[in-house]
Every structure is written in C-alpha cells, then in structure tokens.
PDB file of C-alpha atoms in Angstrom:
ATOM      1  CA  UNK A 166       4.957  34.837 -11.852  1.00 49.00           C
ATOM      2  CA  UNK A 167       3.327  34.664  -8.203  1.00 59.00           C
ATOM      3  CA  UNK A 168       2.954  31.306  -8.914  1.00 67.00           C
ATOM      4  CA  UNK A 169       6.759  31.047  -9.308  1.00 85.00           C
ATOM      5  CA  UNK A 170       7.843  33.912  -6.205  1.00 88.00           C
ATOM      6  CA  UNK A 171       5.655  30.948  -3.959  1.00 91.00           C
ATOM      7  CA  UNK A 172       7.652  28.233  -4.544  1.00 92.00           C
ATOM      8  CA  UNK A 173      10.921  30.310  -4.698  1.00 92.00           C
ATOM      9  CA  UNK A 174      10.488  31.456  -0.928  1.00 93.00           C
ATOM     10  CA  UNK A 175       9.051  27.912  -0.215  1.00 93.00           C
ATOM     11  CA  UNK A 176      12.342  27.042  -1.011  1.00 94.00           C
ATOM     12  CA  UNK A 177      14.726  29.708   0.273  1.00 93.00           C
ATOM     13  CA  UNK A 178      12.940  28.790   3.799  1.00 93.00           C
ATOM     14  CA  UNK A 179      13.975  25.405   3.188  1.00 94.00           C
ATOM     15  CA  UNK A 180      17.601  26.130   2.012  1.00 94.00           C
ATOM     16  CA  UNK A 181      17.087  23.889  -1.220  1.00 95.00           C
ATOM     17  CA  UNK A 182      17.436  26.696  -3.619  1.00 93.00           C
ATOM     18  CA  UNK A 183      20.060  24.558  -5.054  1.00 93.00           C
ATOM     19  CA  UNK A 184      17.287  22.267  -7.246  1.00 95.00           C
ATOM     20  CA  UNK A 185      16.734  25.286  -9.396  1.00 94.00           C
ATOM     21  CA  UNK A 186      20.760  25.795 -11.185  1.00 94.00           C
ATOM     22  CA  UNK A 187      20.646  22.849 -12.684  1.00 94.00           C
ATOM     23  CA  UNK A 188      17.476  24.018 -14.684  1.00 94.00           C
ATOM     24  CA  UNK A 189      18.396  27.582 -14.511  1.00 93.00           C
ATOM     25  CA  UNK A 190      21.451  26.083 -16.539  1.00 93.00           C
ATOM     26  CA  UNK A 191      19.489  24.531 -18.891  1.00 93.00           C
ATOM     27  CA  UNK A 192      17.483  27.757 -20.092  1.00 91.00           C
ATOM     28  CA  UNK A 193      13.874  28.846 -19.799  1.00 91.00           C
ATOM     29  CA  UNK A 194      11.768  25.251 -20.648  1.00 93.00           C
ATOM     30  CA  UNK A 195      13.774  23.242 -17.985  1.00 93.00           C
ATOM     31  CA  UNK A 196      13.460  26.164 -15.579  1.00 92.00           C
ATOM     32  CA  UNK A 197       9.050  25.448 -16.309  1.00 93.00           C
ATOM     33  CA  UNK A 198       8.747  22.150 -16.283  1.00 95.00           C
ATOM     34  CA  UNK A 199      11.056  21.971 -12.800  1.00 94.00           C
ATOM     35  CA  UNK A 200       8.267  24.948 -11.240  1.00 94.00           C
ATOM     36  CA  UNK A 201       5.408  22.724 -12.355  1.00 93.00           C
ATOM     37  CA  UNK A 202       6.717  19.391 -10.553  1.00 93.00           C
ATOM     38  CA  UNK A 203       7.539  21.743  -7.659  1.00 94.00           C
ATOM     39  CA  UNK A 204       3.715  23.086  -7.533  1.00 92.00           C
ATOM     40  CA  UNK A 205       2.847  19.670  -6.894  1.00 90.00           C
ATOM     41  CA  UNK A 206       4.855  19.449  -3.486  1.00 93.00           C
ATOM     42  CA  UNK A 207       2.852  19.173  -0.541  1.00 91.00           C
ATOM     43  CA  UNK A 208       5.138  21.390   1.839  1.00 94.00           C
ATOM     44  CA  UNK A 209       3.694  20.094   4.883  1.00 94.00           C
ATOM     45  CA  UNK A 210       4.265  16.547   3.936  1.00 91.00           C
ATOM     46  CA  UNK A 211       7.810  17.680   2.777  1.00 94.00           C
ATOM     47  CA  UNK A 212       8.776  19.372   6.488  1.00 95.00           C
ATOM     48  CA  UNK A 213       8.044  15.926   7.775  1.00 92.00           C
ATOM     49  CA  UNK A 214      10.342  14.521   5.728  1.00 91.00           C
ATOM     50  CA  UNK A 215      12.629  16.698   6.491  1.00 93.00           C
ATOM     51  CA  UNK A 216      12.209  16.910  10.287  1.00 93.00           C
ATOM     52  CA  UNK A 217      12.176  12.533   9.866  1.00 89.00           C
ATOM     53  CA  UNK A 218      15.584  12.869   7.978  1.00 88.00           C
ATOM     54  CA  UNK A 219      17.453  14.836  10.285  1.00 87.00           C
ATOM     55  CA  UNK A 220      16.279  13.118  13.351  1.00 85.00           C
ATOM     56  CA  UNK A 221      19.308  11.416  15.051  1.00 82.00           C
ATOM     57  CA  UNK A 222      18.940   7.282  15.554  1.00 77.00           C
ATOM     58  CA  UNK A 223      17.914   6.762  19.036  1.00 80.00           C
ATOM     59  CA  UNK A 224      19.126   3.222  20.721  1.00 81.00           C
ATOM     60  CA  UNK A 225      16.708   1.198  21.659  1.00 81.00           C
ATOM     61  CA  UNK A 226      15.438   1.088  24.810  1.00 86.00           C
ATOM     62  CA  UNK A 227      13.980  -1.178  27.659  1.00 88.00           C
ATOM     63  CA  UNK A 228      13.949  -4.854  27.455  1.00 89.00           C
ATOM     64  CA  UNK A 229      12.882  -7.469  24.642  1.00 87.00           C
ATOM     65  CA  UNK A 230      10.986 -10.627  26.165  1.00 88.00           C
ATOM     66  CA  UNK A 231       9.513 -13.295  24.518  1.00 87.00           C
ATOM     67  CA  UNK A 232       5.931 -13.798  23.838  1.00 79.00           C
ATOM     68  CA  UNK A 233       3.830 -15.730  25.953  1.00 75.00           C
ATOM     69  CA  UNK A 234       3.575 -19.032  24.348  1.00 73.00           C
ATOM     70  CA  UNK A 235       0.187 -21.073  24.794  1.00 63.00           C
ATOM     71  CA  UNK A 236       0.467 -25.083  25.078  1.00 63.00           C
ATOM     72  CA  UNK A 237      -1.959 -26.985  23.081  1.00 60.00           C
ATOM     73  CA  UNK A 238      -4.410 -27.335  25.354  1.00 57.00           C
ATOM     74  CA  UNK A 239      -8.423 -28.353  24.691  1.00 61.00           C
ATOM     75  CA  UNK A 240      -9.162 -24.985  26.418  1.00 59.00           C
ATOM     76  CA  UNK A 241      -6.618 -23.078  23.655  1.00 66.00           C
ATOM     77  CA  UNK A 242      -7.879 -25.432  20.545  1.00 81.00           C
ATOM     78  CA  UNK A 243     -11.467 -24.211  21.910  1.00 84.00           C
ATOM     79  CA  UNK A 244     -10.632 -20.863  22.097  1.00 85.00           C
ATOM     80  CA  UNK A 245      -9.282 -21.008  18.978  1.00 88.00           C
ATOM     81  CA  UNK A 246     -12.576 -22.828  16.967  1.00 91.00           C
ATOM     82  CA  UNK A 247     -14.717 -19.854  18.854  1.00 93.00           C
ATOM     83  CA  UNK A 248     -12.569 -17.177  17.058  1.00 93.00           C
ATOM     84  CA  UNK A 249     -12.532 -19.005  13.940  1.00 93.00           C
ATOM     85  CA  UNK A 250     -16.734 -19.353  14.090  1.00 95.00           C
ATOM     86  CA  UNK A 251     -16.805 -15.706  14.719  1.00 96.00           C
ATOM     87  CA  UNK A 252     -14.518 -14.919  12.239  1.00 96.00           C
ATOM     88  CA  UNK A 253     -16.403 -16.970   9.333  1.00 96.00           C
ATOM     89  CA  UNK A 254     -19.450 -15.039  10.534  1.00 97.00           C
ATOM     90  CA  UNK A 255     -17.865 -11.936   9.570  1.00 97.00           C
ATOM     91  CA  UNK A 256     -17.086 -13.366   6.349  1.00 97.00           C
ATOM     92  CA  UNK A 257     -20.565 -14.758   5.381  1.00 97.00           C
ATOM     93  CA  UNK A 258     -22.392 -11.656   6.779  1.00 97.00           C
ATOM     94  CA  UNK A 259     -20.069 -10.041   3.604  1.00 96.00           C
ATOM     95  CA  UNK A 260     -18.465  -7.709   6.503  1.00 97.00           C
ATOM     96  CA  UNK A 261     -14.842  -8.490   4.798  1.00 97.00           C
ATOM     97  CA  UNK A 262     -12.716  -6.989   2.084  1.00 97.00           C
ATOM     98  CA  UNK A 263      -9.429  -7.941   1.230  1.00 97.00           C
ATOM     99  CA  UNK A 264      -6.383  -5.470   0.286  1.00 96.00           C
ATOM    100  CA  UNK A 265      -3.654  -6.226  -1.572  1.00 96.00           C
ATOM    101  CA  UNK A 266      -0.698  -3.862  -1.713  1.00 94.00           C
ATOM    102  CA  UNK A 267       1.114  -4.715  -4.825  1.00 92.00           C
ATOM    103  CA  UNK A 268       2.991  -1.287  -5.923  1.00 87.00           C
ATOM    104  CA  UNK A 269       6.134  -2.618  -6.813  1.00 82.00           C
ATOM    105  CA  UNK A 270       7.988  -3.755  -9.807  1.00 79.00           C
ATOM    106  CA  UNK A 271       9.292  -7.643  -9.741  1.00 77.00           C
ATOM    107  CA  UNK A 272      13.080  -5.685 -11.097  1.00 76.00           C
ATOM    108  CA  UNK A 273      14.913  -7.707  -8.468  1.00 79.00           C
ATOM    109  CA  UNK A 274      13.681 -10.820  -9.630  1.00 80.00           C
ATOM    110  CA  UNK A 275      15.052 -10.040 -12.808  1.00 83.00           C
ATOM    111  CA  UNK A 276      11.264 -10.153 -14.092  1.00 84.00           C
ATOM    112  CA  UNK A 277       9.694  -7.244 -16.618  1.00 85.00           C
ATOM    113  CA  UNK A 278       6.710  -6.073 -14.965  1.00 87.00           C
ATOM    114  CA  UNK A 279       4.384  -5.940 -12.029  1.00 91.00           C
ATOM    115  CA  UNK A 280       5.583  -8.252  -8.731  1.00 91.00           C
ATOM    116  CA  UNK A 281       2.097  -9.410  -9.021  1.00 93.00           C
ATOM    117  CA  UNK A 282       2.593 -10.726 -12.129  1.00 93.00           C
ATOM    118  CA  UNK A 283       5.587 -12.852 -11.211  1.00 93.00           C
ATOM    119  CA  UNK A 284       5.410 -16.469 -12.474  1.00 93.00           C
ATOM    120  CA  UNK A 285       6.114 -18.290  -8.628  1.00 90.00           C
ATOM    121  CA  UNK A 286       4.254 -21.794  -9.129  1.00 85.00           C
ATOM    122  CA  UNK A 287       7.316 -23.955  -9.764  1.00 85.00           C
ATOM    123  CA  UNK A 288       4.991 -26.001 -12.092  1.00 89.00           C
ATOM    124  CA  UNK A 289       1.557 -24.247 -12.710  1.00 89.00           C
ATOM    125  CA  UNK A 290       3.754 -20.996 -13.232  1.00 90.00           C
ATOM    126  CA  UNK A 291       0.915 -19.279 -11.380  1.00 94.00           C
ATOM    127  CA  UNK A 292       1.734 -15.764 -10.935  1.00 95.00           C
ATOM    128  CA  UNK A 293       1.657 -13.892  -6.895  1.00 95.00           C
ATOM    129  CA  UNK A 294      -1.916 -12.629  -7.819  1.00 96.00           C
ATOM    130  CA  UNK A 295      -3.218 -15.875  -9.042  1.00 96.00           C
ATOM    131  CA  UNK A 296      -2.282 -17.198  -5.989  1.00 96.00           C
ATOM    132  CA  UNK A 297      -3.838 -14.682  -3.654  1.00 96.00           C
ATOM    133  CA  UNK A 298      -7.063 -14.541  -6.308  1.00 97.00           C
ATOM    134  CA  UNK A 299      -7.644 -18.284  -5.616  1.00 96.00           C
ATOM    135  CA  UNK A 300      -7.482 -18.191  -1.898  1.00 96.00           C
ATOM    136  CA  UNK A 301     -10.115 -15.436  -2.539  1.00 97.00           C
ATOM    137  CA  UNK A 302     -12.297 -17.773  -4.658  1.00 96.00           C
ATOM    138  CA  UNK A 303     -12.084 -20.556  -2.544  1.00 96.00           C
ATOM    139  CA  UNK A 304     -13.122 -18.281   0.483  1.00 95.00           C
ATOM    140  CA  UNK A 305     -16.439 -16.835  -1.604  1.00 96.00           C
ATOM    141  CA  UNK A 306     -16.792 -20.723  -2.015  1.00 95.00           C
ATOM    142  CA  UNK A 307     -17.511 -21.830   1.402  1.00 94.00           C
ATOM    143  CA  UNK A 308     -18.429 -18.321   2.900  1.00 95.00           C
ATOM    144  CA  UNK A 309     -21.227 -17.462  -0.263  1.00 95.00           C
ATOM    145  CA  UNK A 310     -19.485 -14.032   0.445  1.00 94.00           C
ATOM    146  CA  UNK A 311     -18.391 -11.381  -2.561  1.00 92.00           C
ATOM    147  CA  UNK A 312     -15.061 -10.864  -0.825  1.00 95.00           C
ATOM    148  CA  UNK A 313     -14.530  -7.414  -2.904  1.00 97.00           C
ATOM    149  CA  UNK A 314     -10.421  -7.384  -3.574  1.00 97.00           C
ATOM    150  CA  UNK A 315      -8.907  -4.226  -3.381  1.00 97.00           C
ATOM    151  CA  UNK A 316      -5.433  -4.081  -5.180  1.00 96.00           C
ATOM    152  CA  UNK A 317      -3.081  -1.074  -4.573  1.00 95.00           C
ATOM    153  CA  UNK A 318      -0.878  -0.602  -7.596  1.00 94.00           C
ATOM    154  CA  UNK A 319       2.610   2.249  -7.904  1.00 90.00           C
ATOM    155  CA  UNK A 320       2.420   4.693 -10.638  1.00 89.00           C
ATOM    156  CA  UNK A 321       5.046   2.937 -12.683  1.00 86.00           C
ATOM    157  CA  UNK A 322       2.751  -0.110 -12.592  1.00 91.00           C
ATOM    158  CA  UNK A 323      -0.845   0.490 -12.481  1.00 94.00           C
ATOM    159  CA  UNK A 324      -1.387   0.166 -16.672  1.00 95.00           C
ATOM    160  CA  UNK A 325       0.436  -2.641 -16.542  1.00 95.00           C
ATOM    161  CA  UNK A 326      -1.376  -4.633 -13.596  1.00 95.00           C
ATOM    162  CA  UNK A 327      -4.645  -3.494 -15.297  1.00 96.00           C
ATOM    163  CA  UNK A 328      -4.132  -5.304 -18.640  1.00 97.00           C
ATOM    164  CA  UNK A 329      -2.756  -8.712 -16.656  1.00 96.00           C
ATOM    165  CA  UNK A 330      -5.746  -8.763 -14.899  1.00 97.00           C
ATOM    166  CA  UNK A 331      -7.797  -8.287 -17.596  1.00 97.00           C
ATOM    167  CA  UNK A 332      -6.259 -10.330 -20.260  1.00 97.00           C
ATOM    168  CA  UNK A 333      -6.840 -13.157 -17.200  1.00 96.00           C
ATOM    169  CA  UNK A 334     -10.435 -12.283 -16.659  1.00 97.00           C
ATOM    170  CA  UNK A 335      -9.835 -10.841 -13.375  1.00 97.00           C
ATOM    171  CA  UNK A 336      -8.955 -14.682 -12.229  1.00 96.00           C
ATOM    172  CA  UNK A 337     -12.757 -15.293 -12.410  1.00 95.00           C
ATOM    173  CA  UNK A 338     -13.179 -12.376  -9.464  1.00 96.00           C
ATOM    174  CA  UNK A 339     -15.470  -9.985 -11.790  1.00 95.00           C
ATOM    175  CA  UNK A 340     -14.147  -6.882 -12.926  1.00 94.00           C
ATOM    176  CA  UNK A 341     -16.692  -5.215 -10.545  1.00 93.00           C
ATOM    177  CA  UNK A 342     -15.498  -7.321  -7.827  1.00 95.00           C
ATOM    178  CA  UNK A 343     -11.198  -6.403  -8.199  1.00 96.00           C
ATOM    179  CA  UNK A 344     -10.564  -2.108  -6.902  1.00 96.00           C
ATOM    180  CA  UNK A 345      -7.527  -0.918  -7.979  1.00 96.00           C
ATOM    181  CA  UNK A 346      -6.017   2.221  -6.250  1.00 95.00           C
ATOM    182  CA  UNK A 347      -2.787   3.616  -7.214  1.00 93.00           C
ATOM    183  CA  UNK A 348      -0.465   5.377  -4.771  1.00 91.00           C
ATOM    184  CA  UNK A 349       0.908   8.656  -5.004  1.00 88.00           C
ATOM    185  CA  UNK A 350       4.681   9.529  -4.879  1.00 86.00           C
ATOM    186  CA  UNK A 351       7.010  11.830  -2.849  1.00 89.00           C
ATOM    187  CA  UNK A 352       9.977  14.029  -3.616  1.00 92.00           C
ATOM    188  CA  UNK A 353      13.204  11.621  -3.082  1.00 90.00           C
ATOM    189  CA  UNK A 354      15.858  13.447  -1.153  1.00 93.00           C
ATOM    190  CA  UNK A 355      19.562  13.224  -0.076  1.00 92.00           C
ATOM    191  CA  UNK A 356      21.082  12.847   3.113  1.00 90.00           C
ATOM    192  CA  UNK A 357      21.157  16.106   3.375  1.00 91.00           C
ATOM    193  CA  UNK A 358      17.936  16.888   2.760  1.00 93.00           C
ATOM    194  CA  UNK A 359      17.946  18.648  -1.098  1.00 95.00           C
ATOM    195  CA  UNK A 360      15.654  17.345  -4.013  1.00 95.00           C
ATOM    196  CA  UNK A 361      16.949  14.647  -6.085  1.00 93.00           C
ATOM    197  CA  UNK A 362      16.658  15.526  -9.688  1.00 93.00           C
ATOM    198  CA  UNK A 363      15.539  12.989 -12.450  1.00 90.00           C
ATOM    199  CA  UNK A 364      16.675  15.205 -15.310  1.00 92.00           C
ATOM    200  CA  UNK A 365      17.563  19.499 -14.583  1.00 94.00           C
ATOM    201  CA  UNK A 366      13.922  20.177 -14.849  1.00 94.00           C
ATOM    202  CA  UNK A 367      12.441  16.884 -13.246  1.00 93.00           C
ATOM    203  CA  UNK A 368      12.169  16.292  -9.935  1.00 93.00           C
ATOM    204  CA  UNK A 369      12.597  12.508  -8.832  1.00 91.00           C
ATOM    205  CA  UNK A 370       9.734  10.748  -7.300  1.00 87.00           C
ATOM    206  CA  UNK A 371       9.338   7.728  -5.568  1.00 83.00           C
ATOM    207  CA  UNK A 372       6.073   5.766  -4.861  1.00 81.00           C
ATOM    208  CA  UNK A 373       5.254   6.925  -0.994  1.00 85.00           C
ATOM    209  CA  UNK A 374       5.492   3.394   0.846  1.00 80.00           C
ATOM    210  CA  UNK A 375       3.312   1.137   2.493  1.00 82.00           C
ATOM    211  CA  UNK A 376       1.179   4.416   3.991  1.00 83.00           C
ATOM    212  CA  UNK A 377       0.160   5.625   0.705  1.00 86.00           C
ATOM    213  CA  UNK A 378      -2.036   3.068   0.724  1.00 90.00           C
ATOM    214  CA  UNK A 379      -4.562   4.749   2.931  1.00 89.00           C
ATOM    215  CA  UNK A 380      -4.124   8.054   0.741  1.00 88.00           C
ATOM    216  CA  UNK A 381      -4.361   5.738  -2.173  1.00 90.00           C
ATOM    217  CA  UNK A 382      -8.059   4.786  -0.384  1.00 90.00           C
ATOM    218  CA  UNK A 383      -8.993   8.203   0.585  1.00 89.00           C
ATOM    219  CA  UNK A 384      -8.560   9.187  -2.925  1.00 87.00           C
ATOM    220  CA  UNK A 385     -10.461   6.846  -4.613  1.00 89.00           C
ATOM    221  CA  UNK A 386     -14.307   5.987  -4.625  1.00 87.00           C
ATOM    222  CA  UNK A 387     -13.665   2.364  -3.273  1.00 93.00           C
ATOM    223  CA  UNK A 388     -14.569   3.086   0.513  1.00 91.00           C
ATOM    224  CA  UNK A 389     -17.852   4.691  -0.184  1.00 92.00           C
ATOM    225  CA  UNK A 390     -18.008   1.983  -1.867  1.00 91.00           C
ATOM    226  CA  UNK A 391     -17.370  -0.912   0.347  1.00 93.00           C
ATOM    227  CA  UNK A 392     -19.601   1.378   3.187  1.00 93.00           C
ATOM    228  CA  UNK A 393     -22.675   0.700   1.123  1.00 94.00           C
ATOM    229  CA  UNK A 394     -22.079  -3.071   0.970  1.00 93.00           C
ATOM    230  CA  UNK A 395     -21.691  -2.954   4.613  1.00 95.00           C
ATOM    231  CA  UNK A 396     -18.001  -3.472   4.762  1.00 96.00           C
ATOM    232  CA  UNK A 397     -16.502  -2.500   7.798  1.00 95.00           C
ATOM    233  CA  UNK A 398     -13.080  -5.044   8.067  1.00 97.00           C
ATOM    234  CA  UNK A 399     -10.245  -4.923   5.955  1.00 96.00           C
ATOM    235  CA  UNK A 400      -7.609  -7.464   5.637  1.00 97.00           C
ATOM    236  CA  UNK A 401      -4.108  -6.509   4.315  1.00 95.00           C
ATOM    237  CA  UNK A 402      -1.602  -8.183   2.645  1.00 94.00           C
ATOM    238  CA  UNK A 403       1.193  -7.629   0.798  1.00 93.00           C
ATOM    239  CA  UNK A 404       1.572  -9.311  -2.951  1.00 93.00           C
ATOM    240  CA  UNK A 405       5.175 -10.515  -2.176  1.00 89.00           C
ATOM    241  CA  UNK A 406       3.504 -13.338   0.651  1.00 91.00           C
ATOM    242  CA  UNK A 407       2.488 -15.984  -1.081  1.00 90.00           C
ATOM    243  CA  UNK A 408       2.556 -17.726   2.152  1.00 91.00           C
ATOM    244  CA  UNK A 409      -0.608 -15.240   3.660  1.00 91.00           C
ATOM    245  CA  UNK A 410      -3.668 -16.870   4.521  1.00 93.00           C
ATOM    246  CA  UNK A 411      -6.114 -13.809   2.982  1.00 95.00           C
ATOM    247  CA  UNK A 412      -8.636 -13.646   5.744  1.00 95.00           C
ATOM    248  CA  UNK A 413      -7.747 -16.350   8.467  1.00 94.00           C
ATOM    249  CA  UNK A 414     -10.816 -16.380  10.072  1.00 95.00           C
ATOM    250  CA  UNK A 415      -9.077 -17.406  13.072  1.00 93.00           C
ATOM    251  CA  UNK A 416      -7.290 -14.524  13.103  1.00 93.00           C
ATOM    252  CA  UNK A 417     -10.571 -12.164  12.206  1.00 96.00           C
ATOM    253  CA  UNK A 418     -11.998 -14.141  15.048  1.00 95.00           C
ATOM    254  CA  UNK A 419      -9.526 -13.207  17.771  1.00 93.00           C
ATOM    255  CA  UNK A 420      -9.502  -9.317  16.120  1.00 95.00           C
ATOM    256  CA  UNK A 421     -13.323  -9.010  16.847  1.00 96.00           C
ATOM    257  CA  UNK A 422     -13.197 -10.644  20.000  1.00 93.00           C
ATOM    258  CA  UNK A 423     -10.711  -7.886  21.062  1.00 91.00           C
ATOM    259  CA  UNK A 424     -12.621  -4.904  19.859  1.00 94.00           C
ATOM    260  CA  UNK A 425      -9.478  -4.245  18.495  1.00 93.00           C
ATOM    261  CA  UNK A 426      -9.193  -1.302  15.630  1.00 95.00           C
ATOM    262  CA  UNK A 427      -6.195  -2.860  13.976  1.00 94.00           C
ATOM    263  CA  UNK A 428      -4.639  -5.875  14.728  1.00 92.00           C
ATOM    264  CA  UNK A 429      -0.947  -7.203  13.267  1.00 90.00           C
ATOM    265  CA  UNK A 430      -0.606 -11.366  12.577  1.00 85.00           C
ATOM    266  CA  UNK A 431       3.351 -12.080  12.938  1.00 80.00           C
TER     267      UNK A 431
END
C-alpha cells in the first residue's frame, strides 16, 4: 500500500489525479494494473515533459544568412581528398561503427512491419536495410574494416526486425557483427498535460524519439563493447535515408580534422 500512497501524492503534486477514475471505475484489477504502469514513470523525466509542454513558443530571433559557399577550387578539391584520406584511415584502423536508428513502423507507407523492412528498390525490391547493409559491405570491402552496425529498433518492432534480419542472414554482416538496441517509451500526454490512457488501467506509451537512442546505448552492453574493439566514432543515420552515404569518409575526414565531438552533415 506504500507502494500505492507514492504514486498517489506523485500525482496529487502533479494535478493528474484524474488518470486514476477511469480505473477506479473499472473496479479493483484495472485500478492494479494502472499503479504498476505508473511505478514505471520516471518523475524526473516526466517534470520535463511537463515543464517542455507548457513552455510558450518563442519567435525566432536574430538573422538567418546563408552558408558560406566554397567554389571548386584545386585548393577546396585538395582539402577535400586530405579529409577523405584521413577519414578512410579512421575506417581501416577499425575506429568506426555505424548506427542505424530504425524504431519505427513503415504504417504510413501502408506496409505491415518494420520501416526497415520496406521493399524501396523499384526493381531488386531491396528493402531500407538492405540498402544501408550493402553500403556497409562494400565499405568492409575496400577498408578490410569490421564496420560493427548498430541498429536501434521501437518496442513495437524489435521481434519483428530480429527475425528479418535473420531469416536474411544478417545481409552477410554476421550476427556478431549487427547490435540491436531497443528504445524505451514515455508516458504520452495531452495538451494539458494529463496521462493519456490506452485502456482505464493502461497508460499509453510512445517510443521516446530520436534521444532514446543514447538511453537505448547506455542500456545495453554494445558500448563496452565497441570500447574493447577500439571504437571511438559513431556514425548515425536514420533507416528512412536511403540516400545517406554510411560513413563518408569525407565527411569523417573534415569531423577529425575539427576535433569536433559531434558533427551534423546537411
């Protein structure tokens, strides 16, 4: 009954007693299985939410200029086959990993199943992870590197992305070779900041974005990992760009030349 009292004044300081009539409604078993989803709110992460939600839209400010654009010069095209040496460097010296976000069901694309697994090829019908698997291969080709492929999968996915993989031999990547991390989920909420239910006892969850994926990381073994192969760059990229060159070593190049700690390719 503590257990319960906790969560009941987590609430009341909250103002979101409201999620509990439904359940209270429903009788004793509803009322349970509603306190165990709530025992697995992080109430931290939730006041964030919260605080994010009723933070008033701010107009941008200061002024947008455009980039400074580089003509295509010898001393740019030089530049440009030094960062792309260094880069390859990085990959042969088996410093690089690549990670694949890929949480997300292909629904709007009128597809049953992972995005990963949708059929894009307009002829091969190769699916978004065979295409990203064999820009993988082809960079273990001419690099002799392992290339370890991390793939971060939702909750409502991560069964299914295992058995396409595997029923595809991991696209010739090794089973040892292809990490797959699932994300967690957070409480969805209304514009007025109260739970969403799923059912009167069920709280409604929704995988927790594109930053999950370094909880996703944190909670798995992979980095410990990818430490003792001597992994120490990461390149992400989301399964929905088919058009992503996975590791541009021109664009690894320019990152290490910066002694930059993250760097963005628009």
């Amino acid at each position: 009954m503590t257990q319960w009292a906790n969560i009941e004044a987590a609430l009341h300081v909250r103002g979101m007693e409201e999620v509990l009539h439904p359940a209270q409604a429903h009788g004793d078993g509803a009322v349970r299985q509603l306190m165990l989803d709530l025992a697995e709110v992080d109430w931290n992460v939730l006041d964030r939410q919260l605080s994010a939600l009723r933070q008033p839209a701010e107009a941008p400010q200061g002024v947008i200029t455009p980039p400074v654009l580089f003509p295509a010069s010898t001393e740019k095209s030089q530049s440009q086959q030094k960062a792309k040496e260094q880069g390859l460097a990085a990959l042969q010296a088996g410093r690089v990993a690549i990670a694949t976000v890929a949480g997300g069901q292909a629904s709007r694309l009128g597809f049953e199943g992972p995005k990963g697994a949708f059929p894009l090829g307009p002829v091969s019908g190769a699916s978004l992870f065979q295409i990203l698997a064999g820009q993988i291969q082809r960079l273990r080709v001419l690099t002799q590197a392992k290339l370890p492929w991390i793939i971060q999968t939702g909750p409502s996915n991560h069964a299914a992305t295992a058995q396409f993989l595997q029923a595809r031999n991991w696209f010739g990547l090794g089973a040892s070779n292809v990490h797959l991390v699932c994300q967690g989920t957070l409480p969805a909420l209304t514009p007025t900041g109260q739970f969403l239910l799923a059912a009167p006892g069920r709280l409604f969850r929704n995988p927790d974005g594109h930053g999950g994926f370094y909880q996703a990381l944190k909670n798995s073994t992979v980095l410990p990992t990818l430490r003792d192969q001597g992994i120490d760059l990461l390149y992400y990229c989301q399964v929905d760009n088919p058009l992503a060159r996975v590791a541009d070593p021109v664009f690894l190049g320019h990152h290490l030349q910066q002694k930059a700690q993250m760097s963005v390719k628009v």
